[in-house]
mmCIF file of C-alpha atoms in Angstrom:
data_model
loop_
_atom_site.group_PDB
_atom_site.id
_atom_site.type_symbol
_atom_site.label_atom_id
_atom_site.label_comp_id
_atom_site.label_asym_id
_atom_site.label_seq_id
_atom_site.Cartn_x
_atom_site.Cartn_y
_atom_site.Cartn_z
ATOM 1 C CA MET X 27 23.155 -1.666 17.583
ATOM 2 C CA SER X 28 21.338 1.484 18.481
ATOM 3 C CA VAL X 29 18.089 1.985 16.671
ATOM 4 C CA GLY X 30 16.356 5.337 16.947
ATOM 5 C CA THR X 31 18.084 8.235 15.238
ATOM 6 C CA GLY X 32 19.972 6.135 12.641
ATOM 7 C CA ILE X 33 16.837 4.334 11.492
ATOM 8 C CA THR X 34 14.712 7.467 11.646
ATOM 9 C CA GLU X 35 17.175 9.231 9.341
ATOM 10 C CA LEU X 36 17.303 6.197 7.048
ATOM 11 C CA ILE X 37 13.513 6.202 6.638
ATOM 12 C CA ALA X 38 13.465 9.976 6.184
ATOM 13 C CA SER X 39 16.036 9.814 3.359
ATOM 14 C CA SER X 40 13.254 9.879 0.748
ATOM 15 C CA GLY X 41 10.481 12.433 0.427
ATOM 16 C CA PHE X 42 7.729 9.900 1.066
ATOM 17 C CA GLY X 43 9.713 8.303 3.910
ATOM 18 C CA ALA X 44 10.118 11.700 5.560
ATOM 19 C CA ARG X 45 6.385 12.284 5.347
ATOM 20 C CA PHE X 46 5.295 8.803 6.447
ATOM 21 C CA GLY X 47 8.160 8.156 8.852
ATOM 22 C CA GLU X 48 6.952 10.942 11.135
ATOM 23 C CA MET X 49 4.295 8.493 12.303
ATOM 24 C CA ILE X 50 6.711 5.564 12.879
ATOM 25 C CA GLU X 51 8.732 4.780 16.007
ATOM 26 C CA VAL X 52 11.008 1.836 16.717
ATOM 27 C CA SER X 53 12.148 0.192 19.937
ATOM 28 C CA GLY X 54 14.472 -2.757 20.509
ATOM 29 C CA ASP X 55 17.110 -4.265 18.219
ATOM 30 C CA GLY X 56 17.348 -6.697 15.327
ATOM 31 C CA ASP X 57 14.559 -9.264 14.905
ATOM 32 C CA ALA X 58 13.201 -8.260 18.343
ATOM 33 C CA ALA X 59 12.608 -4.671 17.236
ATOM 34 C CA LEU X 60 9.029 -3.428 17.479
ATOM 35 C CA TRP X 61 7.844 -0.811 15.008
ATOM 36 C CA THR X 62 4.902 1.394 15.881
ATOM 37 C CA LEU X 63 2.676 3.424 13.590
ATOM 38 C CA ARG X 64 0.725 6.208 15.252
ATOM 39 C CA PRO X 65 -1.611 7.027 12.386
ATOM 40 C CA HIS X 66 -2.757 10.534 11.552
ATOM 41 C CA THR X 67 -6.369 10.729 10.396
ATOM 42 C CA GLU X 68 -5.129 11.353 6.832
ATOM 43 C CA LEU X 69 -4.310 7.615 6.622
ATOM 44 C CA VAL X 70 -8.002 6.688 6.684
ATOM 45 C CA GLY X 71 -9.294 4.706 3.707
ATOM 46 C CA ASN X 72 -12.817 3.913 4.822
ATOM 47 C CA ALA X 73 -14.336 6.822 6.700
ATOM 48 C CA MET X 74 -17.456 4.892 7.647
ATOM 49 C CA LEU X 75 -15.778 2.179 9.743
ATOM 50 C CA PRO X 76 -13.367 4.034 10.121
ATOM 51 C CA ALA X 77 -10.358 2.009 8.963
ATOM 52 C CA LEU X 78 -6.870 2.726 7.665
ATOM 53 C CA HIS X 79 -6.402 2.692 3.888
ATOM 54 C CA GLY X 80 -4.978 -0.598 2.595
ATOM 55 C CA GLY X 81 -2.319 1.428 0.792
ATOM 56 C CA ALA X 82 -1.287 3.168 4.022
ATOM 57 C CA VAL X 83 -1.016 -0.187 5.795
ATOM 58 C CA ILE X 84 1.120 -1.547 2.957
ATOM 59 C CA ALA X 85 3.321 1.565 2.998
ATOM 60 C CA PHE X 86 3.936 1.041 6.729
ATOM 61 C CA LEU X 87 4.739 -2.679 6.335
ATOM 62 C CA GLU X 88 7.162 -2.171 3.454
ATOM 63 C CA ILE X 89 8.924 0.809 5.057
ATOM 64 C CA VAL X 90 9.435 -1.251 8.227
ATOM 65 C CA ALA X 91 10.618 -4.334 6.316
ATOM 66 C CA GLY X 92 12.993 -2.214 4.213
ATOM 67 C CA ALA X 93 14.383 -0.367 7.220
ATOM 68 C CA ALA X 94 14.835 -3.609 9.193
ATOM 69 C CA LEU X 95 16.716 -5.116 6.258
ATOM 70 C CA ALA X 96 18.889 -2.015 5.737
ATOM 71 C CA SER X 97 19.735 -2.165 9.414
ATOM 72 C CA ARG X 98 20.697 -5.853 9.174
ATOM 73 C CA LEU X 99 22.799 -5.217 6.052
ATOM 74 C CA GLN X 100 24.295 -2.083 7.638
ATOM 75 C CA ARG X 101 23.281 -0.066 4.592
ATOM 76 C CA ASN X 102 22.510 3.612 4.650
ATOM 77 C CA ALA X 103 19.738 3.274 2.051
ATOM 78 C CA ILE X 104 16.567 1.179 2.017
ATOM 79 C CA PRO X 105 16.991 -1.646 -0.546
ATOM 80 C CA PRO X 106 14.612 -1.580 -3.551
ATOM 81 C CA LEU X 107 11.399 -3.567 -3.076
ATOM 82 C CA ILE X 108 10.865 -6.326 -5.636
ATOM 83 C CA SER X 109 7.599 -7.799 -4.448
ATOM 84 C CA ILE X 110 5.128 -7.544 -1.586
ATOM 85 C CA ASN X 111 2.256 -9.900 -0.826
ATOM 86 C CA VAL X 112 -0.069 -8.553 1.837
ATOM 87 C CA GLN X 113 -2.763 -10.385 3.725
ATOM 88 C CA PHE X 114 -5.427 -8.347 5.515
ATOM 89 C CA LEU X 115 -6.715 -10.375 8.447
ATOM 90 C CA ALA X 116 -9.005 -7.888 10.159
ATOM 91 C CA THR X 117 -10.102 -4.280 9.884
ATOM 92 C CA VAL X 118 -7.120 -2.053 10.656
ATOM 93 C CA ARG X 119 -8.545 0.598 12.957
ATOM 94 C CA VAL X 120 -7.227 4.152 13.205
ATOM 95 C CA GLU X 121 -5.233 3.227 16.294
ATOM 96 C CA THR X 122 -1.636 2.355 17.062
ATOM 97 C CA LEU X 123 -0.382 -0.438 14.804
ATOM 98 C CA THR X 124 2.662 -2.415 15.979
ATOM 99 C CA ALA X 125 4.800 -4.567 13.682
ATOM 100 C CA ARG X 126 7.536 -7.146 14.031
ATOM 101 C CA CYS X 127 9.715 -8.081 11.063
ATOM 102 C CA VAL X 128 11.619 -11.323 10.587
ATOM 103 C CA ILE X 129 14.330 -11.461 7.944
ATOM 104 C CA ARG X 130 13.960 -14.914 6.440
ATOM 105 C CA ARG X 131 16.914 -14.984 4.107
ATOM 106 C CA VAL X 132 19.640 -12.657 2.936
ATOM 107 C CA GLY X 133 21.238 -13.802 -0.297
ATOM 108 C CA ARG X 134 23.712 -12.068 -2.554
ATOM 109 C CA ARG X 135 20.995 -10.639 -4.775
ATOM 110 C CA VAL X 136 17.685 -11.012 -2.957
ATOM 111 C CA ALA X 137 16.500 -10.868 0.656
ATOM 112 C CA ALA X 138 13.163 -12.200 1.898
ATOM 113 C CA THR X 139 11.307 -10.850 4.904
ATOM 114 C CA GLN X 140 8.140 -11.678 6.779
ATOM 115 C CA ILE X 141 6.263 -9.044 8.730
ATOM 116 C CA GLU X 142 3.098 -8.982 10.768
ATOM 117 C CA ALA X 143 1.296 -6.234 12.645
ATOM 118 C CA TRP X 144 -1.310 -6.093 15.390
ATOM 119 C CA GLN X 145 -3.356 -3.545 17.297
ATOM 120 C CA ALA X 146 -4.879 -4.735 20.578
ATOM 121 C CA ASP X 147 -3.376 -8.203 20.938
ATOM 122 C CA PRO X 148 0.060 -9.347 19.665
ATOM 123 C CA GLU X 149 -1.394 -12.854 19.264
ATOM 124 C CA THR X 150 -4.043 -11.565 16.853
ATOM 125 C CA PRO X 151 -2.338 -9.908 13.886
ATOM 126 C CA VAL X 152 -4.516 -7.681 11.698
ATOM 127 C CA CYS X 153 -2.215 -7.860 8.674
ATOM 128 C CA ALA X 154 0.851 -9.708 7.459
ATOM 129 C CA ALA X 155 3.148 -9.476 4.457
ATOM 130 C CA GLN X 156 5.964 -11.247 2.699
ATOM 131 C CA CYS X 157 8.447 -8.979 0.939
ATOM 132 C CA GLU X 158 11.397 -9.582 -1.330
ATOM 133 C CA PHE X 159 14.042 -6.894 -1.722
ATOM 134 C CA SER X 160 16.964 -6.506 -4.067
ATOM 135 C CA CYS X 161 20.221 -6.655 -2.118
ATOM 136 C CA LEU X 162 22.406 -5.454 -4.977
ATOM 137 C CA ALA X 163 24.079 -2.246 -3.870
ATOM 138 C CA SER X 164 22.276 0.594 -5.608
ATOM 139 C CA MET O 27 -24.933 2.707 -9.476
ATOM 140 C CA ASN O 28 -22.790 5.600 -10.637
ATOM 141 C CA VAL O 29 -19.315 4.749 -9.383
ATOM 142 C CA ARG O 30 -17.752 7.903 -10.736
ATOM 143 C CA GLU O 31 -20.211 9.983 -8.735
ATOM 144 C CA LEU O 32 -19.512 7.897 -5.641
ATOM 145 C CA LEU O 33 -15.755 8.310 -5.877
ATOM 146 C CA THR O 34 -15.425 11.819 -7.205
ATOM 147 C CA GLY O 35 -18.737 13.558 -6.595
ATOM 148 C CA GLU O 36 -19.897 15.913 -3.905
ATOM 149 C CA GLY O 37 -22.302 15.499 -1.039
ATOM 150 C CA ALA O 38 -23.478 12.727 1.231
ATOM 151 C CA LYS O 39 -23.154 9.925 -1.312
ATOM 152 C CA LYS O 40 -19.493 10.521 -1.994
ATOM 153 C CA VAL O 41 -17.121 7.850 -0.729
ATOM 154 C CA VAL O 42 -14.500 9.756 1.235
ATOM 155 C CA VAL O 43 -11.022 8.256 0.953
ATOM 156 C CA PRO O 44 -8.744 10.614 2.924
ATOM 157 C CA TRP O 45 -5.444 8.803 2.257
ATOM 158 C CA SER O 46 -6.063 8.663 -1.497
ATOM 159 C CA ASP O 47 -6.936 12.365 -1.393
ATOM 160 C CA ALA O 48 -3.800 13.103 0.655
ATOM 161 C CA LEU O 49 -1.652 11.504 -2.059
ATOM 162 C CA GLN O 50 -3.653 13.280 -4.809
ATOM 163 C CA VAL O 51 -4.915 10.032 -6.345
ATOM 164 C CA GLU O 52 -7.124 11.031 -9.270
ATOM 165 C CA LEU O 53 -9.664 8.696 -10.842
ATOM 166 C CA LEU O 54 -9.240 8.950 -14.623
ATOM 167 C CA SER O 55 -11.797 6.573 -16.059
ATOM 168 C CA ILE O 56 -14.410 4.041 -15.066
ATOM 169 C CA SER O 57 -16.167 1.515 -17.224
ATOM 170 C CA ASP O 58 -17.597 -1.957 -16.838
ATOM 171 C CA GLY O 59 -15.015 -3.824 -14.740
ATOM 172 C CA MET O 60 -12.235 -1.334 -15.497
ATOM 173 C CA ALA O 61 -10.835 1.616 -13.595
ATOM 174 C CA SER O 62 -7.758 3.740 -14.054
ATOM 175 C CA ALA O 63 -6.261 6.238 -11.650
ATOM 176 C CA ARG O 64 -3.204 8.448 -11.532
ATOM 177 C CA VAL O 65 -0.867 10.026 -8.990
ATOM 178 C CA PRO O 66 1.006 13.179 -10.049
ATOM 179 C CA TYR O 67 4.679 13.431 -9.182
ATOM 180 C CA GLY O 68 5.463 15.200 -5.919
ATOM 181 C CA ALA O 69 8.581 15.406 -3.741
ATOM 182 C CA ASP O 70 6.595 14.207 -0.708
ATOM 183 C CA ARG O 71 5.634 11.075 -2.662
ATOM 184 C CA SER O 72 9.122 10.222 -3.936
ATOM 185 C CA ASN O 73 11.663 7.510 -3.168
ATOM 186 C CA ALA O 74 15.388 8.178 -2.667
ATOM 187 C CA ALA O 75 15.983 7.929 -6.444
ATOM 188 C CA GLY O 76 13.374 10.598 -7.219
ATOM 189 C CA GLY O 77 10.652 8.330 -8.613
ATOM 190 C CA ILE O 78 7.304 7.769 -6.920
ATOM 191 C CA ALA O 79 7.712 5.567 -3.801
ATOM 192 C CA THR O 80 6.419 1.977 -3.677
ATOM 193 C CA GLY O 81 4.133 2.875 -0.746
ATOM 194 C CA VAL O 82 2.373 5.383 -2.991
ATOM 195 C CA VAL O 83 2.154 2.796 -5.790
ATOM 196 C CA ALA O 84 0.416 0.475 -3.287
ATOM 197 C CA THR O 85 -2.143 3.132 -2.418
ATOM 198 C CA LEU O 86 -2.845 3.887 -6.084
ATOM 199 C CA VAL O 87 -3.214 0.170 -6.888
ATOM 200 C CA ASP O 88 -5.538 -0.483 -3.945
ATOM 201 C CA HIS O 89 -7.668 2.509 -4.934
ATOM 202 C CA ALA O 90 -7.887 1.586 -8.633
ATOM 203 C CA CYS O 91 -8.594 -2.081 -7.856
ATOM 204 C CA GLY O 92 -11.360 -1.163 -5.398
ATOM 205 C CA ALA O 93 -12.917 1.166 -7.991
ATOM 206 C CA ALA O 94 -12.803 -1.614 -10.620
ATOM 207 C CA VAL O 95 -14.685 -3.925 -8.240
ATOM 208 C CA LEU O 96 -17.329 -1.256 -7.552
ATOM 209 C CA THR O 97 -18.093 -0.989 -11.277
ATOM 210 C CA LYS O 98 -19.174 -4.636 -11.225
ATOM 211 C CA LEU O 99 -21.672 -4.228 -8.392
ATOM 212 C CA SER O 100 -25.317 -3.483 -9.045
ATOM 213 C CA ARG O 101 -25.881 -2.020 -5.598
ATOM 214 C CA ARG O 102 -23.753 -0.224 -3.086
ATOM 215 C CA VAL O 103 -21.820 -2.763 -1.040
ATOM 216 C CA SER O 104 -18.862 -2.134 1.247
ATOM 217 C CA ILE O 105 -15.732 -3.898 0.029
ATOM 218 C CA SER O 106 -12.423 -4.660 1.706
ATOM 219 C CA THR O 107 -9.046 -5.825 0.443
ATOM 220 C CA LEU O 108 -8.385 -9.445 1.457
ATOM 221 C CA ASN O 109 -4.991 -9.689 -0.138
ATOM 222 C CA LEU O 110 -2.858 -7.708 -2.533
ATOM 223 C CA LYS O 111 0.351 -8.681 -4.281
ATOM 224 C CA ILE O 112 2.442 -6.078 -6.056
ATOM 225 C CA ASP O 113 5.536 -6.922 -8.100
ATOM 226 C CA HIS O 114 7.891 -4.092 -8.957
ATOM 227 C CA LEU O 115 9.897 -4.550 -12.143
ATOM 228 C CA ARG O 116 11.742 -1.260 -11.770
ATOM 229 C CA SER O 117 11.437 2.089 -10.015
ATOM 230 C CA PRO O 118 9.252 4.638 -11.836
ATOM 231 C CA HIS O 119 11.111 7.375 -13.705
ATOM 232 C CA PRO O 120 12.034 10.460 -11.647
ATOM 233 C CA ASP O 121 9.654 13.424 -11.776
ATOM 234 C CA CYS O 122 7.053 11.301 -13.558
ATOM 235 C CA GLN O 123 3.384 10.721 -12.760
ATOM 236 C CA ILE O 124 2.194 7.115 -12.525
ATOM 237 C CA THR O 125 -1.031 5.514 -13.740
ATOM 238 C CA ALA O 126 -2.695 2.264 -12.662
ATOM 239 C CA SER O 127 -5.112 0.390 -14.912
ATOM 240 C CA ALA O 128 -7.190 -2.153 -12.997
ATOM 241 C CA ARG O 129 -9.515 -4.806 -14.355
ATOM 242 C CA CYS O 130 -11.961 -6.772 -12.248
ATOM 243 C CA CYS O 131 -11.653 -10.254 -13.748
ATOM 244 C CA GLY O 132 -14.704 -11.640 -12.031
ATOM 245 C CA LEU O 133 -16.977 -11.990 -9.056
ATOM 246 C CA SER O 134 -17.915 -15.198 -7.333
ATOM 247 C CA GLY O 135 -20.074 -15.254 -4.221
ATOM 248 C CA ASN O 136 -18.582 -12.627 -1.940
ATOM 249 C CA ILE O 137 -15.169 -12.533 -3.624
ATOM 250 C CA ALA O 138 -13.819 -10.342 -6.428
ATOM 251 C CA LEU O 139 -10.565 -10.866 -8.339
ATOM 252 C CA VAL O 140 -8.716 -7.842 -9.745
ATOM 253 C CA ARG O 141 -5.528 -7.359 -11.759
ATOM 254 C CA ALA O 142 -3.689 -4.099 -12.293
ATOM 255 C CA ASP O 143 -0.767 -2.755 -14.306
ATOM 256 C CA VAL O 144 1.133 0.383 -13.319
ATOM 257 C CA TRP O 145 3.059 2.486 -15.833
ATOM 258 C CA ASP O 146 4.725 5.866 -15.989
ATOM 259 C CA ARG O 147 5.562 7.216 -19.449
ATOM 260 C CA ASN O 148 3.945 4.625 -21.659
ATOM 261 C CA PRO O 149 1.103 2.131 -21.048
ATOM 262 C CA ASP O 150 3.169 -0.522 -22.851
ATOM 263 C CA ASP O 151 6.096 -0.056 -20.477
ATOM 264 C CA VAL O 152 4.639 -1.394 -17.225
ATOM 265 C CA PHE O 153 6.892 -1.004 -14.160
ATOM 266 C CA ALA O 154 4.665 -2.829 -11.642
ATOM 267 C CA ALA O 155 1.903 -5.418 -11.747
ATOM 268 C CA ALA O 156 -0.581 -6.391 -9.071
ATOM 269 C CA GLN O 157 -3.277 -8.886 -8.284
ATOM 270 C CA ALA O 158 -5.823 -8.518 -5.494
ATOM 271 C CA VAL O 159 -8.771 -10.301 -3.944
ATOM 272 C CA PHE O 160 -11.524 -8.196 -2.399
ATOM 273 C CA SER O 161 -14.315 -9.397 -0.183
ATOM 274 C CA LEU O 162 -17.806 -8.030 -0.751
ATOM 275 C CA ASN O 163 -19.351 -7.153 2.583
ATOM 276 C CA ARG O 164 -22.780 -5.952 3.627
ATOM 277 C CA ALA O 165 -24.910 -3.632 1.583
ATOM 278 C CA ILE O 166 -24.763 0.041 2.424
ATOM 279 C CA ASP O 167 -28.006 1.932 2.935
ATOM 280 C CA GLN O 168 -28.536 4.303 0.047
#
């Protein structure tokens, strides 16, 4: 499977995805794919640290998880998010954030994914999330 | 501490939140333990179905929950989100603004618990619900 243009277009198929997806790149295939966020300064939440906004971090994680799942399901739309549970493990600096998504289960109605992201060291994630998506064709 | 002034005011004391500003998050009301905030509809904030995207909902919820925590603090302390869970019952209606109402349920030591509901047309018709834990960090020099 070739990632790149197909996934970029998939993410950009919504207005928010087009805006946010400009900062996201992907390399590799399937569960081995690495997703990179190169944050603009507008994503800052705490200007004193400075750190990325929690909401911007969540947006990145759920866009990546949704795109990874759409790719697995060979869908041309990102499935609707049912639930996301995010854990913030360290300050997310305004630097490149890299994520890896594992699709835990794909059922007929619901799919579950696990995603974590790091900055300097892949062994030290700065945030992680579990997401459930609706698999029903929309 | 005047939280409204901190979040919406001018000058050196204002808490600058660029990503909330970029998405046009607007603080509507602040009271003891409660905060509500709104995001107007915009094409650059929409999902494929034309409602506001879940990533924008997350930003609104994080912002409103953080504001609710600040109302409970007697001095200016930096806070950070430890965890946040958002459940989406349905997509918000197309072309519709969304509002989050957050309530800080309590503080204990350096931890604050917050719950939030998110609605579009009617406060009784909630389309997403969230719960978050914030950590209270060091005091900020006034």
